[in-house]
Amino acid sequence: MARPVIVSCAITGGSDTKAMNPAVPVTPEEIASEIIEAHAAGAAIAHVHVRDPKTAKRSMDPALYKEVVDRVRDAGCPILLNLTTGPGGILAVEADQPHNFRKGVSLSSAEERVQHIVENRPELCTLDVTTMNYSDMVVTNNKAMLDKMAGLIQQHGVKIEMEVFDTGQLWQAADMCARGVISDPRPLFQLCLGIPWGGRATMETMALMRDQLPPNAVWASFGISRFEFPMVGAAVVLGGHVRVGMEDNLYLSRGVLTPGNRPLVERAVQIIEALGDYAASTDEARDLLGLDELRAAAE
């Protein structure tokens, strides 16, 4: 029997630039337009970062998030919005002067990192259960920070998507569920693969992580760059949901830039259907994730 597979589209990150691909969305208008196009192609969820329109750098400005959310909703697009809480946990130090922070440091309080979640109340938001080397920096999210952020988010009925990059982080995320910090009968895990220095983007890694999930978990997975589409197929075969988008990959094939997020979503839907399943509608995704129950419990 065909299974509904939730397709998430990660619209834009904070690192890729228009010099790398002119289609990278930067302004709230561009980001909202890409979200609407992704939904038309079959995405049930849009994972959203915002950028400073003047510098194109990643931003935590709640006003920019509000503009994106308002533009999508005012257009009548029912896609589920999944706003990031990742920015605000970046540490960079010099090897010979470890007490001096380098350029690129972004450290914010739990309240600052979830302000746009509290103000916009999206259906979902990410929580990076992650401390790891990333490029020449360190992504840092300790237990106290994660517990505080999770509590603030759930007070507003927003479902948490726990992003984990290796088995140790998955263990910590599962512990948050066991301790009741994540209070969700269907906790959502995103298995993020291929990002140095987390888990490799292989079917074996994905299967290993899937097998360590809590029994009531809902899960999805993605790979970056050339691993994006192979990991779509792997996730479908292993029983999970999928993610694609220009945050993760700028190409349709070797040397062929994607003209936007829509073709990436269309390719994911093709893979899902070729494997005998189908892309879940927004309503089906809402039901699979138990969003209405979570929101009602917080009212």
mmCIF file of C-alpha atoms in Angstrom:
data_model
loop_
_atom_site.group_PDB
_atom_site.id
_atom_site.type_symbol
_atom_site.label_atom_id
_atom_site.label_comp_id
_atom_site.label_asym_id
_atom_site.label_seq_id
_atom_site.Cartn_x
_atom_site.Cartn_y
_atom_site.Cartn_z
ATOM 1 C CA MET A 1 0.000 0.000 0.000
ATOM 2 C CA ALA A 2 1.361 3.415 -0.956
ATOM 3 C CA ARG A 3 2.617 5.480 1.967
ATOM 4 C CA PRO A 4 2.352 9.275 2.295
ATOM 5 C CA VAL A 5 5.872 10.711 2.472
ATOM 6 C CA ILE A 6 6.265 14.231 3.846
ATOM 7 C CA VAL A 7 8.445 16.426 1.653
ATOM 8 C CA SER A 8 10.148 19.335 3.416
ATOM 9 C CA CYS A 9 11.841 22.057 1.412
ATOM 10 C CA ALA A 10 14.734 23.937 3.035
ATOM 11 C CA ILE A 11 14.365 27.187 1.127
ATOM 12 C CA THR A 12 17.625 29.010 1.873
ATOM 13 C CA GLY A 13 20.399 28.702 4.434
ATOM 14 C CA GLY A 14 22.857 31.309 5.581
ATOM 15 C CA SER A 15 26.015 30.439 3.664
ATOM 16 C CA ASP A 16 25.284 30.012 -0.034
ATOM 17 C CA THR A 17 25.306 33.178 -2.123
ATOM 18 C CA LYS A 18 23.902 34.444 -5.400
ATOM 19 C CA ALA A 19 27.441 34.254 -6.745
ATOM 20 C CA MET A 20 27.193 30.489 -6.280
ATOM 21 C CA ASN A 21 23.687 30.317 -7.747
ATOM 22 C CA PRO A 22 21.714 33.433 -8.806
ATOM 23 C CA ALA A 23 18.475 31.738 -7.711
ATOM 24 C CA VAL A 24 19.421 31.720 -4.007
ATOM 25 C CA PRO A 25 16.575 33.615 -2.279
ATOM 26 C CA VAL A 26 17.618 36.428 0.056
ATOM 27 C CA THR A 27 14.831 38.961 0.616
ATOM 28 C CA PRO A 28 11.606 38.102 2.456
ATOM 29 C CA GLU A 29 9.737 38.495 -0.834
ATOM 30 C CA GLU A 30 12.078 36.059 -2.602
ATOM 31 C CA ILE A 31 11.934 33.557 0.258
ATOM 32 C CA ALA A 32 8.126 33.685 0.449
ATOM 33 C CA SER A 33 7.829 33.257 -3.315
ATOM 34 C CA GLU A 34 10.082 30.195 -3.190
ATOM 35 C CA ILE A 35 8.006 28.722 -0.350
ATOM 36 C CA ILE A 36 4.822 29.079 -2.391
ATOM 37 C CA GLU A 37 6.479 27.503 -5.441
ATOM 38 C CA ALA A 38 7.796 24.612 -3.341
ATOM 39 C CA HIS A 39 4.304 23.918 -2.029
ATOM 40 C CA ALA A 40 2.890 23.924 -5.555
ATOM 41 C CA ALA A 41 5.474 21.283 -6.469
ATOM 42 C CA GLY A 42 4.516 18.978 -3.599
ATOM 43 C CA ALA A 43 6.264 20.171 -0.437
ATOM 44 C CA ALA A 44 4.104 19.980 2.682
ATOM 45 C CA ILE A 45 6.651 21.765 4.910
ATOM 46 C CA ALA A 46 8.952 24.720 4.298
ATOM 47 C CA HIS A 47 12.050 24.992 6.476
ATOM 48 C CA VAL A 48 12.852 28.688 6.756
ATOM 49 C CA HIS A 49 15.923 30.801 7.473
ATOM 50 C CA VAL A 50 15.948 34.540 6.793
ATOM 51 C CA ARG A 51 18.751 36.816 5.632
ATOM 52 C CA ASP A 52 19.574 40.475 5.954
ATOM 53 C CA PRO A 53 18.389 41.887 2.601
ATOM 54 C CA LYS A 54 21.303 44.352 2.552
ATOM 55 C CA THR A 55 24.148 41.939 3.278
ATOM 56 C CA ALA A 56 22.542 38.579 2.354
ATOM 57 C CA LYS A 57 23.990 37.183 5.613
ATOM 58 C CA ARG A 58 21.949 34.984 7.942
ATOM 59 C CA SER A 59 19.749 36.947 10.311
ATOM 60 C CA MET A 60 17.769 36.408 13.500
ATOM 61 C CA ASP A 61 15.585 39.494 13.001
ATOM 62 C CA PRO A 62 12.014 38.597 14.068
ATOM 63 C CA ALA A 63 10.640 41.276 11.726
ATOM 64 C CA LEU A 64 12.103 39.463 8.721
ATOM 65 C CA TYR A 65 10.533 36.198 9.831
ATOM 66 C CA LYS A 66 7.203 37.945 10.320
ATOM 67 C CA GLU A 67 7.336 39.370 6.820
ATOM 68 C CA VAL A 68 7.991 35.944 5.317
ATOM 69 C CA VAL A 69 5.219 34.310 7.355
ATOM 70 C CA ASP A 70 2.738 37.080 6.543
ATOM 71 C CA ARG A 71 3.524 36.968 2.824
ATOM 72 C CA VAL A 72 2.982 33.204 2.675
ATOM 73 C CA ARG A 73 -0.235 33.273 4.686
ATOM 74 C CA ASP A 74 -1.618 36.339 2.899
ATOM 75 C CA ALA A 75 -1.133 34.469 -0.380
ATOM 76 C CA GLY A 76 -3.384 31.701 0.941
ATOM 77 C CA CYS A 77 -0.617 29.097 0.890
ATOM 78 C CA PRO A 78 -1.362 26.367 3.483
ATOM 79 C CA ILE A 79 2.166 24.943 3.645
ATOM 80 C CA LEU A 80 3.399 24.103 7.150
ATOM 81 C CA LEU A 81 6.107 26.520 8.243
ATOM 82 C CA ASN A 82 9.170 25.243 10.080
ATOM 83 C CA LEU A 83 11.317 28.152 11.267
ATOM 84 C CA THR A 84 14.932 27.594 12.286
ATOM 85 C CA THR A 85 16.338 28.288 15.749
ATOM 86 C CA GLY A 86 19.871 27.352 14.686
ATOM 87 C CA PRO A 87 21.542 30.797 14.613
ATOM 88 C CA GLY A 88 22.936 31.970 17.919
ATOM 89 C CA GLY A 89 25.104 28.985 18.772
ATOM 90 C CA ILE A 90 28.303 29.511 16.768
ATOM 91 C CA LEU A 91 31.704 29.694 18.483
ATOM 92 C CA ALA A 92 35.035 30.437 16.815
ATOM 93 C CA VAL A 93 38.381 30.760 18.610
ATOM 94 C CA GLU A 94 42.046 31.000 17.669
ATOM 95 C CA ALA A 95 44.237 28.004 18.468
ATOM 96 C CA ASP A 96 46.910 30.129 20.152
ATOM 97 C CA GLN A 97 44.451 32.561 21.790
ATOM 98 C CA PRO A 98 41.454 30.435 22.778
ATOM 99 C CA HIS A 99 39.994 33.156 25.007
ATOM 100 C CA ASN A 100 39.649 35.546 22.075
ATOM 101 C CA PHE A 101 36.609 35.052 19.873
ATOM 102 C CA ARG A 102 37.121 35.298 16.134
ATOM 103 C CA LYS A 103 34.864 36.864 13.532
ATOM 104 C CA GLY A 104 31.817 34.699 12.947
ATOM 105 C CA VAL A 105 30.875 34.159 16.589
ATOM 106 C CA SER A 106 27.118 34.198 17.136
ATOM 107 C CA LEU A 107 26.079 33.479 20.712
ATOM 108 C CA SER A 108 22.573 34.351 21.875
ATOM 109 C CA SER A 109 20.346 33.504 24.821
ATOM 110 C CA ALA A 110 17.597 30.901 24.622
ATOM 111 C CA GLU A 111 14.998 33.684 24.665
ATOM 112 C CA GLU A 112 16.691 35.490 21.775
ATOM 113 C CA ARG A 113 16.943 32.327 19.714
ATOM 114 C CA VAL A 114 13.226 31.580 19.965
ATOM 115 C CA GLN A 115 11.806 35.117 19.916
ATOM 116 C CA HIS A 116 10.601 34.747 16.319
ATOM 117 C CA ILE A 117 8.974 31.423 17.229
ATOM 118 C CA VAL A 118 7.054 32.956 20.120
ATOM 119 C CA GLU A 119 5.942 35.913 18.002
ATOM 120 C CA ASN A 120 4.953 33.988 14.851
ATOM 121 C CA ARG A 121 3.843 30.613 16.263
ATOM 122 C CA PRO A 122 4.684 28.524 13.202
ATOM 123 C CA GLU A 123 3.528 24.939 13.030
ATOM 124 C CA LEU A 124 7.076 23.678 13.600
ATOM 125 C CA CYS A 125 10.572 24.832 14.409
ATOM 126 C CA THR A 126 13.936 23.143 14.472
ATOM 127 C CA LEU A 127 16.036 22.464 17.548
ATOM 128 C CA ASP A 128 19.651 21.574 16.776
ATOM 129 C CA VAL A 129 20.538 18.931 19.365
ATOM 130 C CA THR A 130 24.034 19.490 18.168
ATOM 131 C CA THR A 131 27.507 20.369 19.360
ATOM 132 C CA MET A 132 30.029 19.660 16.611
ATOM 133 C CA ASN A 133 32.867 21.001 14.516
ATOM 134 C CA TYR A 134 31.528 22.876 11.508
ATOM 135 C CA SER A 135 34.013 24.318 9.032
ATOM 136 C CA ASP A 136 36.541 26.110 11.288
ATOM 137 C CA MET A 137 33.908 26.890 13.912
ATOM 138 C CA VAL A 138 32.006 24.985 16.569
ATOM 139 C CA VAL A 139 28.241 24.695 16.723
ATOM 140 C CA THR A 140 27.449 24.668 20.426
ATOM 141 C CA ASN A 141 24.180 23.744 22.127
ATOM 142 C CA ASN A 142 24.600 22.451 25.661
ATOM 143 C CA LYS A 143 21.992 20.685 27.785
ATOM 144 C CA ALA A 144 20.876 23.814 29.633
ATOM 145 C CA MET A 145 20.401 25.770 26.411
ATOM 146 C CA LEU A 146 18.472 22.979 24.707
ATOM 147 C CA ASP A 147 16.218 22.340 27.693
ATOM 148 C CA LYS A 148 15.398 26.036 28.029
ATOM 149 C CA MET A 149 14.685 26.487 24.333
ATOM 150 C CA ALA A 150 12.501 23.375 24.217
ATOM 151 C CA GLY A 151 10.418 24.600 27.132
ATOM 152 C CA LEU A 152 9.867 28.038 25.626
ATOM 153 C CA ILE A 153 8.928 26.611 22.236
ATOM 154 C CA GLN A 154 6.429 24.079 23.543
ATOM 155 C CA GLN A 155 4.612 26.655 25.664
ATOM 156 C CA HIS A 156 3.281 28.015 22.374
ATOM 157 C CA GLY A 157 2.151 24.740 20.834
ATOM 158 C CA VAL A 158 4.935 24.613 18.251
ATOM 159 C CA LYS A 159 6.177 21.150 17.297
ATOM 160 C CA ILE A 160 9.914 20.669 17.653
ATOM 161 C CA GLU A 161 11.921 19.024 14.895
ATOM 162 C CA MET A 162 15.093 17.748 16.542
ATOM 163 C CA GLU A 163 17.999 17.982 14.109
ATOM 164 C CA VAL A 164 20.716 15.428 14.823
ATOM 165 C CA PHE A 165 23.924 14.884 12.870
ATOM 166 C CA ASP A 166 25.324 11.707 14.431
ATOM 167 C CA THR A 167 24.392 8.892 16.794
ATOM 168 C CA GLY A 168 25.596 10.688 19.922
ATOM 169 C CA GLN A 169 23.344 13.640 19.210
ATOM 170 C CA LEU A 170 20.461 11.262 18.525
ATOM 171 C CA TRP A 171 21.085 9.685 21.920
ATOM 172 C CA GLN A 172 20.891 13.109 23.559
ATOM 173 C CA ALA A 173 17.685 13.976 21.687
ATOM 174 C CA ALA A 174 16.113 10.675 22.718
ATOM 175 C CA ASP A 175 17.123 11.448 26.306
ATOM 176 C CA MET A 176 15.303 14.781 26.076
ATOM 177 C CA CYS A 177 12.191 12.814 25.154
ATOM 178 C CA ALA A 178 12.728 10.290 27.955
ATOM 179 C CA ARG A 179 13.142 13.094 30.512
ATOM 180 C CA GLY A 180 9.947 14.766 29.317
ATOM 181 C CA VAL A 181 11.769 17.874 28.111
ATOM 182 C CA ILE A 182 10.328 17.114 24.681
ATOM 183 C CA SER A 183 6.689 16.432 25.505
ATOM 184 C CA ASP A 184 5.346 15.026 22.259
ATOM 185 C CA PRO A 185 3.639 11.663 21.681
ATOM 186 C CA ARG A 186 5.148 11.641 18.176
ATOM 187 C CA PRO A 187 8.583 13.279 18.514
ATOM 188 C CA LEU A 188 10.043 14.410 15.200
ATOM 189 C CA PHE A 189 13.686 13.698 14.336
ATOM 190 C CA GLN A 190 15.595 15.015 11.314
ATOM 191 C CA LEU A 191 18.666 12.896 10.501
ATOM 192 C CA CYS A 192 21.110 15.330 8.880
ATOM 193 C CA LEU A 193 23.758 13.548 6.818
ATOM 194 C CA GLY A 194 26.828 14.489 4.845
ATOM 195 C CA ILE A 195 27.678 17.658 6.785
ATOM 196 C CA PRO A 196 31.317 17.605 7.963
ATOM 197 C CA TRP A 197 31.839 16.441 10.685
ATOM 198 C CA GLY A 198 28.650 14.570 11.372
ATOM 199 C CA GLY A 199 27.382 11.295 9.978
ATOM 200 C CA ARG A 200 28.267 10.311 6.432
ATOM 201 C CA ALA A 201 25.504 10.411 3.819
ATOM 202 C CA THR A 202 25.094 6.671 3.323
ATOM 203 C CA MET A 203 22.158 4.322 3.579
ATOM 204 C CA GLU A 204 24.060 2.386 6.253
ATOM 205 C CA THR A 205 24.425 5.487 8.448
ATOM 206 C CA MET A 206 20.766 6.361 7.975
ATOM 207 C CA ALA A 207 19.647 2.835 8.865
ATOM 208 C CA LEU A 208 21.884 2.808 11.945
ATOM 209 C CA MET A 209 20.375 6.071 13.174
ATOM 210 C CA ARG A 210 16.823 5.010 12.344
ATOM 211 C CA ASP A 211 17.258 1.874 14.429
ATOM 212 C CA GLN A 212 18.212 3.966 17.488
ATOM 213 C CA LEU A 213 15.120 6.198 17.409
ATOM 214 C CA PRO A 214 12.459 5.998 20.127
ATOM 215 C CA PRO A 215 9.673 3.607 19.052
ATOM 216 C CA ASN A 216 7.100 6.418 18.765
ATOM 217 C CA ALA A 217 9.308 8.712 16.677
ATOM 218 C CA VAL A 218 8.479 10.234 13.317
ATOM 219 C CA TRP A 219 11.632 10.760 11.290
ATOM 220 C CA ALA A 220 12.998 12.301 8.139
ATOM 221 C CA SER A 221 16.461 12.538 6.669
ATOM 222 C CA PHE A 222 18.428 14.476 4.099
ATOM 223 C CA GLY A 223 21.842 14.631 2.485
ATOM 224 C CA ILE A 224 23.616 17.708 1.226
ATOM 225 C CA SER A 225 25.066 18.539 -2.183
ATOM 226 C CA ARG A 226 25.381 15.520 -4.489
ATOM 227 C CA PHE A 227 23.935 13.269 -1.784
ATOM 228 C CA GLU A 228 20.576 15.072 -1.714
ATOM 229 C CA PHE A 229 18.672 12.833 -4.125
ATOM 230 C CA PRO A 230 20.302 9.510 -3.131
ATOM 231 C CA MET A 231 19.281 10.202 0.466
ATOM 232 C CA VAL A 232 15.702 10.911 -0.654
ATOM 233 C CA GLY A 233 15.581 7.401 -2.072
ATOM 234 C CA ALA A 234 17.228 5.906 1.006
ATOM 235 C CA ALA A 235 14.796 7.610 3.390
ATOM 236 C CA VAL A 236 11.770 6.425 1.422
ATOM 237 C CA VAL A 237 13.040 2.840 1.312
ATOM 238 C CA LEU A 238 13.805 2.885 5.053
ATOM 239 C CA GLY A 239 10.366 4.249 5.961
ATOM 240 C CA GLY A 240 11.148 7.903 6.666
ATOM 241 C CA HIS A 241 10.236 11.285 5.263
ATOM 242 C CA VAL A 242 12.449 13.529 3.131
ATOM 243 C CA ARG A 243 13.934 16.988 2.737
ATOM 244 C CA VAL A 244 15.380 18.818 -0.247
ATOM 245 C CA GLY A 245 16.006 22.475 -1.032
ATOM 246 C CA MET A 246 18.556 25.144 -1.807
ATOM 247 C CA GLU A 247 19.822 25.284 1.759
ATOM 248 C CA ASP A 248 21.221 21.808 1.160
ATOM 249 C CA ASN A 249 22.024 21.694 -2.551
ATOM 250 C CA LEU A 250 22.283 24.186 -5.426
ATOM 251 C CA TYR A 251 22.359 21.709 -8.322
ATOM 252 C CA LEU A 252 19.909 19.530 -10.251
ATOM 253 C CA SER A 253 22.773 17.405 -11.559
ATOM 254 C CA ARG A 254 26.530 17.684 -11.965
ATOM 255 C CA GLY A 255 27.277 21.168 -13.283
ATOM 256 C CA VAL A 256 23.593 22.082 -13.707
ATOM 257 C CA LEU A 257 22.415 24.756 -11.277
ATOM 258 C CA THR A 258 18.830 24.517 -10.115
ATOM 259 C CA PRO A 259 16.746 27.563 -11.124
ATOM 260 C CA GLY A 260 14.953 27.466 -7.786
ATOM 261 C CA ASN A 261 13.570 25.189 -5.100
ATOM 262 C CA ARG A 262 10.639 23.939 -7.151
ATOM 263 C CA PRO A 263 12.691 21.637 -9.437
ATOM 264 C CA LEU A 264 14.341 20.052 -6.387
ATOM 265 C CA VAL A 265 10.938 19.300 -4.871
ATOM 266 C CA GLU A 266 9.666 17.970 -8.188
ATOM 267 C CA ARG A 267 12.654 15.612 -8.405
ATOM 268 C CA ALA A 268 12.016 14.384 -4.850
ATOM 269 C CA VAL A 269 8.364 13.703 -5.677
ATOM 270 C CA GLN A 270 9.438 11.754 -8.769
ATOM 271 C CA ILE A 271 11.741 9.585 -6.652
ATOM 272 C CA ILE A 272 9.026 8.977 -4.064
ATOM 273 C CA GLU A 273 6.525 7.957 -6.729
ATOM 274 C CA ALA A 274 9.049 5.758 -8.529
ATOM 275 C CA LEU A 275 9.449 3.833 -5.271
ATOM 276 C CA GLY A 276 5.700 3.277 -4.992
ATOM 277 C CA ASP A 277 4.746 5.968 -2.475
ATOM 278 C CA TYR A 278 3.397 9.508 -2.830
ATOM 279 C CA ALA A 279 4.045 13.003 -1.499
ATOM 280 C CA ALA A 280 1.872 13.750 1.524
ATOM 281 C CA SER A 281 -0.513 16.680 1.343
ATOM 282 C CA THR A 282 -0.304 19.427 3.917
ATOM 283 C CA ASP A 283 -3.347 17.995 5.704
ATOM 284 C CA GLU A 284 -1.832 14.511 5.732
ATOM 285 C CA ALA A 285 1.430 15.894 7.106
ATOM 286 C CA ARG A 286 -0.454 17.811 9.785
ATOM 287 C CA ASP A 287 -2.170 14.584 10.851
ATOM 288 C CA LEU A 288 0.983 12.445 10.712
ATOM 289 C CA LEU A 289 2.793 14.939 12.947
ATOM 290 C CA GLY A 290 -0.077 15.462 15.385
ATOM 291 C CA LEU A 291 0.089 19.239 15.013
ATOM 292 C CA ASP A 292 -3.500 20.019 15.940
ATOM 293 C CA GLU A 293 -3.251 18.053 19.186
ATOM 294 C CA LEU A 294 -0.064 19.850 20.205
ATOM 295 C CA ARG A 295 -1.539 23.267 19.485
ATOM 296 C CA ALA A 296 -4.763 22.439 21.359
ATOM 297 C CA ALA A 297 -2.797 21.222 24.395
ATOM 298 C CA ALA A 298 -0.978 24.567 24.590
ATOM 299 C CA GLU A 299 -4.096 26.737 24.382
#
